[in-house]
C-alpha positions as YAML, in Angstrom:
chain: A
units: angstrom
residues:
- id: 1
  name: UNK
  ca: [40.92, -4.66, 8.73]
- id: 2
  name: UNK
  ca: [36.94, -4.80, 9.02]
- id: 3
  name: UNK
  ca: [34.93, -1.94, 8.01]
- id: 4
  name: UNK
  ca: [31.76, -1.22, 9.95]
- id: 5
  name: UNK
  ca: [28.82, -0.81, 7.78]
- id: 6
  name: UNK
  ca: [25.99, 0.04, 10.37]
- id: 7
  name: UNK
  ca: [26.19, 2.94, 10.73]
- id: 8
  name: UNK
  ca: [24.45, 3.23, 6.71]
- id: 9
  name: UNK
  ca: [22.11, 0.94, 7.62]
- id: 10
  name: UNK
  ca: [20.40, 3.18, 9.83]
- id: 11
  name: UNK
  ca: [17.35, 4.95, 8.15]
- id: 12
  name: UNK
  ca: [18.26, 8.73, 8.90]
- id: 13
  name: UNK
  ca: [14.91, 10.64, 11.00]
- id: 14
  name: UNK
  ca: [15.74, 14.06, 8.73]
- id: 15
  name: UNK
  ca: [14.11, 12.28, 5.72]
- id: 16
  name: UNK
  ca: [10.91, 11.40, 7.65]
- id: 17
  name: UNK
  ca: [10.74, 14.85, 8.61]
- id: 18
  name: UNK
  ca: [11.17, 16.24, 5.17]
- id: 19
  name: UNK
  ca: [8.32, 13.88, 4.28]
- id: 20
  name: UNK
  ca: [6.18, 14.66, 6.69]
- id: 21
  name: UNK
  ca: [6.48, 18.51, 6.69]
- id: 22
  name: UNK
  ca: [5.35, 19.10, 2.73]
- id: 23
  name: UNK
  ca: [1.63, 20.37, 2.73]
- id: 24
  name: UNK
  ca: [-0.86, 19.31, 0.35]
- id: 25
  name: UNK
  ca: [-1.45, 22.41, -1.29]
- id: 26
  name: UNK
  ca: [2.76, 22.50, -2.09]
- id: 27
  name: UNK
  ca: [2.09, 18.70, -3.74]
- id: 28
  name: UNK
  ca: [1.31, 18.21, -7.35]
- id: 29
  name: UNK
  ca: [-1.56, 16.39, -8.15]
- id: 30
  name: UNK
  ca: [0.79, 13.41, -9.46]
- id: 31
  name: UNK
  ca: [2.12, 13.13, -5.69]
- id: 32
  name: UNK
  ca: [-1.19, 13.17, -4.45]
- id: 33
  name: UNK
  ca: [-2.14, 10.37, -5.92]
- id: 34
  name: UNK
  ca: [0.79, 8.79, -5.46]
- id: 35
  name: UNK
  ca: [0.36, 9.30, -1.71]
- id: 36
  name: UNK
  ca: [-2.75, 7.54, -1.60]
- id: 37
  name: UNK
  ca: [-1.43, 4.09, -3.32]
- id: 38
  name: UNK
  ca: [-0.15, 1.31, -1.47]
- id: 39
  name: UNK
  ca: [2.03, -1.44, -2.18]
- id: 40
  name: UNK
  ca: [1.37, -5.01, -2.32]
- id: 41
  name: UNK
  ca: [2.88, -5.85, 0.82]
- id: 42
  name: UNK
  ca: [0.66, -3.22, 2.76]
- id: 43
  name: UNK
  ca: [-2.07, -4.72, 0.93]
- id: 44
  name: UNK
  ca: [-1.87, -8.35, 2.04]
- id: 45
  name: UNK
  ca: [-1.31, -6.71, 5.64]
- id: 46
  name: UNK
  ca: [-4.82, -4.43, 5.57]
- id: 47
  name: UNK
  ca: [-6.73, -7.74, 3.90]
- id: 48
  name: UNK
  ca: [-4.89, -10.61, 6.21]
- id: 49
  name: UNK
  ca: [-4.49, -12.11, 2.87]
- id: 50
  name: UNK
  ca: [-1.68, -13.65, 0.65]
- id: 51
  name: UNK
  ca: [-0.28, -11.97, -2.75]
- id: 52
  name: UNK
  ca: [-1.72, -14.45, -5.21]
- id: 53
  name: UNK
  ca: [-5.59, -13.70, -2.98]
- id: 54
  name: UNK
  ca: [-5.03, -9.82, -3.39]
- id: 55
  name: UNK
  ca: [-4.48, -10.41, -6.92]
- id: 56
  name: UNK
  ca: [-7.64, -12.14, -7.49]
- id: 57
  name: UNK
  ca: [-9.46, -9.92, -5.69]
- id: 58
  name: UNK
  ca: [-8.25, -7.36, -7.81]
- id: 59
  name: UNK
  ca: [-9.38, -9.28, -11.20]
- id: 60
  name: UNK
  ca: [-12.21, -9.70, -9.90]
- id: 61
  name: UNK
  ca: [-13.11, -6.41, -9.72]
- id: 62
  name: UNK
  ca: [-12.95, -5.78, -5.85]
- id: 63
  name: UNK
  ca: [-11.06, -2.85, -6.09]
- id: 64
  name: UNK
  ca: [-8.10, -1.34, -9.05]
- id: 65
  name: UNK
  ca: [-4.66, -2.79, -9.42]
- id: 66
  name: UNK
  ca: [-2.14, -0.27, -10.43]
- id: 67
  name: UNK
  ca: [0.76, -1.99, -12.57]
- id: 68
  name: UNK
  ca: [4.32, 0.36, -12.84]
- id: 69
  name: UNK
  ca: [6.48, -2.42, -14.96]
- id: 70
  name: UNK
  ca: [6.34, -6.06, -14.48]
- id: 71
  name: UNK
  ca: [6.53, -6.13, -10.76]
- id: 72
  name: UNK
  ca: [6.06, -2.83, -9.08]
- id: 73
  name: UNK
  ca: [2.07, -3.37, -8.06]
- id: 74
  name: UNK
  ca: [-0.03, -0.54, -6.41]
- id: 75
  name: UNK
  ca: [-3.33, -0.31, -4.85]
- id: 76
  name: UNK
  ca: [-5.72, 2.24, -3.90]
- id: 77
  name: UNK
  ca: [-6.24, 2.14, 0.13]
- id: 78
  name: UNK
  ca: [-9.01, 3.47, 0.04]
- id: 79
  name: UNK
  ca: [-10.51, 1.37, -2.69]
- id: 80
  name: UNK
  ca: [-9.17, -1.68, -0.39]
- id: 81
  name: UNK
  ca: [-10.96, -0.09, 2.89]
- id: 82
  name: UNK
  ca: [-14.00, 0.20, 1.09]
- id: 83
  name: UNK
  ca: [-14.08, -3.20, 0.16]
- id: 84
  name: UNK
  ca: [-12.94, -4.75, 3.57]
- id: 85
  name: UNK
  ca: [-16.52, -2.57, 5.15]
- id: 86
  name: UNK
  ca: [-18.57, -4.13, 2.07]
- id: 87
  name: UNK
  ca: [-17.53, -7.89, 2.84]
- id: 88
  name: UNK
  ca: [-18.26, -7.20, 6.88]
- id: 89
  name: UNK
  ca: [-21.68, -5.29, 5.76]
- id: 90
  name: UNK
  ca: [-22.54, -8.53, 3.66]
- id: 91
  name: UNK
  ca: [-21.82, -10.72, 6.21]
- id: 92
  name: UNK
  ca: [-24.30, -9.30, 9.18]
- id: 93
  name: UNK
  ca: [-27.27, -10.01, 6.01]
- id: 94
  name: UNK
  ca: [-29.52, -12.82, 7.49]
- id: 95
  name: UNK
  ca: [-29.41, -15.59, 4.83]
- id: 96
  name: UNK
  ca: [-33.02, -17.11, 4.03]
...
């Protein structure tokens, strides 16, 4: 006798609701600032980039690397917007 598992799989649309319906002024500043980190995978998406190059980046001072543990990795979005505009800004600058 099989048991069907699918039906757990499914991500339920009341907890995207829950999510979504919390105001800011209800949030304490820890979850606000949590809200505004993203994780590496989002990262390599918004820069077109692989891991290892979003880590560089990061060392190199681009923008801040947030480190929860060994291999949970956060990054500020807007930090990473910021420097996607700076690299497009330098590139328009005429070379001599």
């Amino acid at each position: 006798m099989r048991t069907n598992f699918v039906r757990f799989r499914k991500k339920s649309e009341n907890g995207e609701t829950v999510k979504d319906s919390i105001s800011t002024k209800e949030m304490s500043p820890v979850d606000m600032a949590m809200s505004k980190l993203i994780k590496m995978k989002e990262a390599t998406k918004l820069l077109r980039a692989s891991a290892p190059t979003v880590r560089k980046y990061a060392r190199l001072g681009h923008y801040k690397e947030y480190r929860f543990g060994e291999k949970l990795v956060f990054y500020d979005k807007e930090e990473i917007l910021n420097f996607i505009l700076n690299q497009c800004d330098t590139s328009k600058e005429p070379t001599l």
